[in-house]
Amino acid sequence: MGIVLTLPMHIRIVAEDAKICFAFAKRGLSMEGCSSWFLPRLVGPGKAWQWLFAAPTFLAKEERHSALFNYVVPASEVINTAMALAREISSKSATSVATSSFLIKQGLTSNTPDTMHTIESACFHWMAQRRDFVEGVANFLQNRPSDFQDKVSLVPFGTFSEKQIVPSKL
């Protein structure tokens, strides 16, 4: 049942020969680990019901095109793939990555596109005033690697919520 531990992760990398099973029905258990929230959002309710009701065991490579996995690679390449992706992500603006993660999560629970437009606009306005934005433009114009410095702890996530934002404040 370890697969449910991966569901909240932003990115999932798996060995193509990994055996996967949502075995709750085989064990007489209910779903756990918030899998009832994550799984249908990742793969859709139809696929989630199939996997939960029938509890088949399948190889990861058989579902390489489902949204359950971001990368399905040979077992010998899992660590290298993860490390390469970690290096790629860590070379980006940490505040931008964190804010994008926040916005995606907000978007999943928002009732309207208008609400998300307001929240995104507030985030964008805040981000455009930061050093990382200046650095992002400079590294683009100078065609050089980036040197982002802003810290995620600076981002006022609490002010970027539907309850906190009033359009007139923009």
mmCIF file of C-alpha atoms in Angstrom:
data_model
loop_
_atom_site.group_PDB
_atom_site.id
_atom_site.type_symbol
_atom_site.label_atom_id
_atom_site.label_comp_id
_atom_site.label_asym_id
_atom_site.label_seq_id
_atom_site.Cartn_x
_atom_site.Cartn_y
_atom_site.Cartn_z
ATOM 1 C CA MET A 1 0.000 0.000 0.000
ATOM 2 C CA GLY A 2 3.056 2.236 -0.265
ATOM 3 C CA ILE A 3 1.786 3.738 -3.506
ATOM 4 C CA VAL A 4 -0.592 6.004 -1.558
ATOM 5 C CA LEU A 5 2.426 7.660 0.080
ATOM 6 C CA THR A 6 3.456 8.993 -3.324
ATOM 7 C CA LEU A 7 0.081 10.469 -4.295
ATOM 8 C CA PRO A 8 0.579 13.865 -2.590
ATOM 9 C CA MET A 9 3.973 14.327 -4.244
ATOM 10 C CA HIS A 10 4.237 16.952 -6.955
ATOM 11 C CA ILE A 11 6.289 14.647 -9.177
ATOM 12 C CA ARG A 12 6.428 10.841 -9.151
ATOM 13 C CA ILE A 13 9.309 8.883 -10.718
ATOM 14 C CA VAL A 14 8.952 5.107 -10.867
ATOM 15 C CA ALA A 15 10.847 2.103 -12.200
ATOM 16 C CA GLU A 16 9.052 0.680 -15.214
ATOM 17 C CA ASP A 17 9.035 -2.820 -13.699
ATOM 18 C CA ALA A 18 7.644 -1.674 -10.324
ATOM 19 C CA LYS A 19 4.518 -3.597 -9.311
ATOM 20 C CA ILE A 20 1.652 -1.312 -8.337
ATOM 21 C CA CYS A 21 -1.560 -2.262 -6.559
ATOM 22 C CA PHE A 22 -4.184 -0.330 -4.647
ATOM 23 C CA ALA A 23 -4.885 -3.417 -2.534
ATOM 24 C CA PHE A 24 -7.509 -2.100 -0.122
ATOM 25 C CA ALA A 25 -10.273 -4.383 -1.445
ATOM 26 C CA LYS A 26 -7.911 -7.378 -1.265
ATOM 27 C CA ARG A 27 -7.177 -6.641 2.395
ATOM 28 C CA GLY A 28 -10.636 -5.659 3.589
ATOM 29 C CA LEU A 29 -9.576 -2.083 4.228
ATOM 30 C CA SER A 30 -10.809 1.342 3.309
ATOM 31 C CA MET A 31 -8.679 3.922 1.547
ATOM 32 C CA GLU A 32 -6.204 5.858 3.683
ATOM 33 C CA GLY A 33 -3.531 8.488 3.493
ATOM 34 C CA CYS A 34 -5.878 10.935 1.732
ATOM 35 C CA SER A 35 -5.829 8.642 -1.302
ATOM 36 C CA SER A 36 -9.564 9.255 -1.782
ATOM 37 C CA TRP A 37 -8.731 12.904 -2.397
ATOM 38 C CA PHE A 38 -5.539 12.534 -4.445
ATOM 39 C CA LEU A 39 -6.124 9.465 -6.628
ATOM 40 C CA PRO A 40 -9.285 10.582 -8.495
ATOM 41 C CA ARG A 41 -7.760 14.026 -9.039
ATOM 42 C CA LEU A 42 -4.681 12.441 -10.593
ATOM 43 C CA VAL A 43 -6.200 9.734 -12.775
ATOM 44 C CA GLY A 44 -9.927 10.518 -12.840
ATOM 45 C CA PRO A 45 -12.699 8.777 -10.914
ATOM 46 C CA GLY A 46 -13.216 5.995 -13.481
ATOM 47 C CA LYS A 47 -9.617 4.775 -13.353
ATOM 48 C CA ALA A 48 -9.558 5.216 -9.556
ATOM 49 C CA TRP A 49 -12.690 3.083 -9.147
ATOM 50 C CA GLN A 50 -11.252 0.415 -11.449
ATOM 51 C CA TRP A 51 -8.024 0.195 -9.473
ATOM 52 C CA LEU A 52 -9.795 0.305 -6.101
ATOM 53 C CA PHE A 53 -12.657 -2.104 -6.810
ATOM 54 C CA ALA A 54 -10.758 -4.751 -8.833
ATOM 55 C CA ALA A 55 -7.396 -4.157 -7.098
ATOM 56 C CA PRO A 56 -5.287 -5.373 -10.037
ATOM 57 C CA THR A 57 -1.530 -5.576 -9.754
ATOM 58 C CA PHE A 58 0.097 -3.894 -12.730
ATOM 59 C CA LEU A 59 3.552 -2.872 -13.839
ATOM 60 C CA ALA A 60 4.250 0.846 -13.828
ATOM 61 C CA LYS A 61 5.157 0.731 -17.527
ATOM 62 C CA GLU A 62 1.590 -0.406 -18.299
ATOM 63 C CA GLU A 63 0.336 2.940 -16.980
ATOM 64 C CA ARG A 64 3.154 5.160 -18.248
ATOM 65 C CA HIS A 65 0.589 7.379 -19.977
ATOM 66 C CA SER A 66 -1.701 7.756 -16.989
ATOM 67 C CA ALA A 67 -1.219 10.768 -14.758
ATOM 68 C CA LEU A 68 -0.174 8.523 -11.872
ATOM 69 C CA PHE A 69 3.481 8.881 -12.842
ATOM 70 C CA ASN A 70 5.498 11.731 -14.316
ATOM 71 C CA TYR A 71 8.443 9.545 -15.294
ATOM 72 C CA VAL A 72 8.533 5.798 -15.898
ATOM 73 C CA VAL A 73 12.154 4.753 -16.391
ATOM 74 C CA PRO A 74 14.320 1.633 -16.125
ATOM 75 C CA ALA A 75 15.070 0.792 -12.483
ATOM 76 C CA SER A 76 18.731 1.647 -12.982
ATOM 77 C CA GLU A 77 17.772 5.188 -14.002
ATOM 78 C CA VAL A 78 15.358 6.152 -11.189
ATOM 79 C CA ILE A 79 17.962 7.871 -8.989
ATOM 80 C CA ASN A 80 19.702 9.568 -11.926
ATOM 81 C CA THR A 81 16.376 10.830 -13.255
ATOM 82 C CA ALA A 82 15.372 12.146 -9.831
ATOM 83 C CA MET A 83 18.724 13.853 -9.293
ATOM 84 C CA ALA A 84 18.730 15.440 -12.754
ATOM 85 C CA LEU A 85 15.215 16.759 -12.211
ATOM 86 C CA ALA A 86 16.159 18.034 -8.731
ATOM 87 C CA ARG A 87 19.128 19.911 -10.207
ATOM 88 C CA GLU A 88 16.911 21.379 -12.936
ATOM 89 C CA ILE A 89 14.251 22.542 -10.472
ATOM 90 C CA SER A 90 16.801 23.888 -7.989
ATOM 91 C CA SER A 91 18.283 26.108 -10.699
ATOM 92 C CA LYS A 92 14.951 27.941 -10.953
ATOM 93 C CA SER A 93 13.501 30.647 -8.733
ATOM 94 C CA ALA A 94 12.452 28.963 -5.472
ATOM 95 C CA THR A 95 9.782 31.613 -4.907
ATOM 96 C CA SER A 96 8.379 31.053 -8.380
ATOM 97 C CA VAL A 97 8.297 27.271 -7.935
ATOM 98 C CA ALA A 98 6.663 27.564 -4.504
ATOM 99 C CA THR A 99 4.119 30.110 -5.735
ATOM 100 C CA SER A 100 3.242 27.948 -8.746
ATOM 101 C CA SER A 101 2.697 24.995 -6.417
ATOM 102 C CA PHE A 102 0.502 27.142 -4.183
ATOM 103 C CA LEU A 103 -1.531 28.416 -7.163
ATOM 104 C CA ILE A 104 -2.141 24.929 -8.554
ATOM 105 C CA LYS A 105 -3.404 23.786 -5.151
ATOM 106 C CA GLN A 106 -5.626 26.873 -4.888
ATOM 107 C CA GLY A 107 -6.930 26.261 -8.397
ATOM 108 C CA LEU A 108 -7.984 22.728 -7.497
ATOM 109 C CA THR A 109 -10.287 24.046 -4.783
ATOM 110 C CA SER A 110 -11.397 27.325 -6.339
ATOM 111 C CA ASN A 111 -14.981 27.600 -7.489
ATOM 112 C CA THR A 112 -14.400 29.973 -10.386
ATOM 113 C CA PRO A 113 -11.729 31.070 -12.849
ATOM 114 C CA ASP A 114 -12.413 34.654 -11.754
ATOM 115 C CA THR A 115 -11.262 33.839 -8.229
ATOM 116 C CA MET A 116 -8.067 32.281 -9.521
ATOM 117 C CA HIS A 117 -7.482 35.216 -11.845
ATOM 118 C CA THR A 118 -7.640 37.539 -8.832
ATOM 119 C CA ILE A 119 -5.312 35.358 -6.747
ATOM 120 C CA GLU A 120 -2.870 34.886 -9.648
ATOM 121 C CA SER A 121 -2.850 38.637 -10.311
ATOM 122 C CA ALA A 122 -1.992 39.362 -6.677
ATOM 123 C CA CYS A 123 0.825 36.771 -6.777
ATOM 124 C CA PHE A 124 2.122 38.085 -10.094
ATOM 125 C CA HIS A 125 2.087 41.669 -8.829
ATOM 126 C CA TRP A 126 4.007 40.644 -5.701
ATOM 127 C CA MET A 127 6.499 38.491 -7.639
ATOM 128 C CA ALA A 128 7.178 41.233 -10.215
ATOM 129 C CA GLN A 129 8.534 43.402 -7.393
ATOM 130 C CA ARG A 130 11.107 40.849 -6.216
ATOM 131 C CA ARG A 131 14.804 40.403 -6.944
ATOM 132 C CA ASP A 132 14.167 37.077 -8.649
ATOM 133 C CA PHE A 133 12.136 38.807 -11.345
ATOM 134 C CA VAL A 134 14.967 41.292 -11.984
ATOM 135 C CA GLU A 135 17.412 38.366 -12.116
ATOM 136 C CA GLY A 136 15.123 36.397 -14.447
ATOM 137 C CA VAL A 137 14.992 39.253 -16.941
ATOM 138 C CA ALA A 138 18.738 39.885 -16.653
ATOM 139 C CA ASN A 139 19.731 36.248 -17.221
ATOM 140 C CA PHE A 140 17.425 36.131 -20.242
ATOM 141 C CA LEU A 141 18.808 39.352 -21.777
ATOM 142 C CA GLN A 142 22.412 38.418 -21.015
ATOM 143 C CA ASN A 143 21.952 34.784 -22.064
ATOM 144 C CA ARG A 144 23.584 33.458 -18.902
ATOM 145 C CA PRO A 145 22.722 31.035 -16.104
ATOM 146 C CA SER A 146 20.453 32.402 -13.410
ATOM 147 C CA ASP A 147 21.442 33.315 -9.875
ATOM 148 C CA PHE A 148 18.140 33.485 -8.005
ATOM 149 C CA GLN A 149 18.397 34.650 -4.385
ATOM 150 C CA ASP A 150 14.876 35.202 -3.026
ATOM 151 C CA LYS A 151 13.788 32.844 -0.257
ATOM 152 C CA VAL A 152 10.445 31.032 -0.127
ATOM 153 C CA SER A 153 9.995 32.316 3.428
ATOM 154 C CA LEU A 154 9.467 35.800 1.942
ATOM 155 C CA VAL A 155 6.301 34.811 0.072
ATOM 156 C CA PRO A 156 3.196 36.020 1.945
ATOM 157 C CA PHE A 157 1.037 33.019 1.014
ATOM 158 C CA GLY A 158 -1.586 33.948 3.620
ATOM 159 C CA THR A 159 -2.403 37.132 1.713
ATOM 160 C CA PHE A 160 -2.919 35.222 -1.543
ATOM 161 C CA SER A 161 -6.172 33.503 -0.647
ATOM 162 C CA GLU A 162 -9.731 33.938 -1.768
ATOM 163 C CA LYS A 163 -10.682 35.199 1.696
ATOM 164 C CA GLN A 164 -7.897 37.787 1.853
ATOM 165 C CA ILE A 165 -8.001 39.282 -1.625
ATOM 166 C CA VAL A 166 -10.459 41.979 -2.606
ATOM 167 C CA PRO A 167 -10.138 42.974 -6.282
ATOM 168 C CA SER A 168 -10.050 46.692 -5.393
ATOM 169 C CA LYS A 169 -6.796 46.079 -3.462
ATOM 170 C CA LEU A 170 -4.991 45.296 -6.685
#
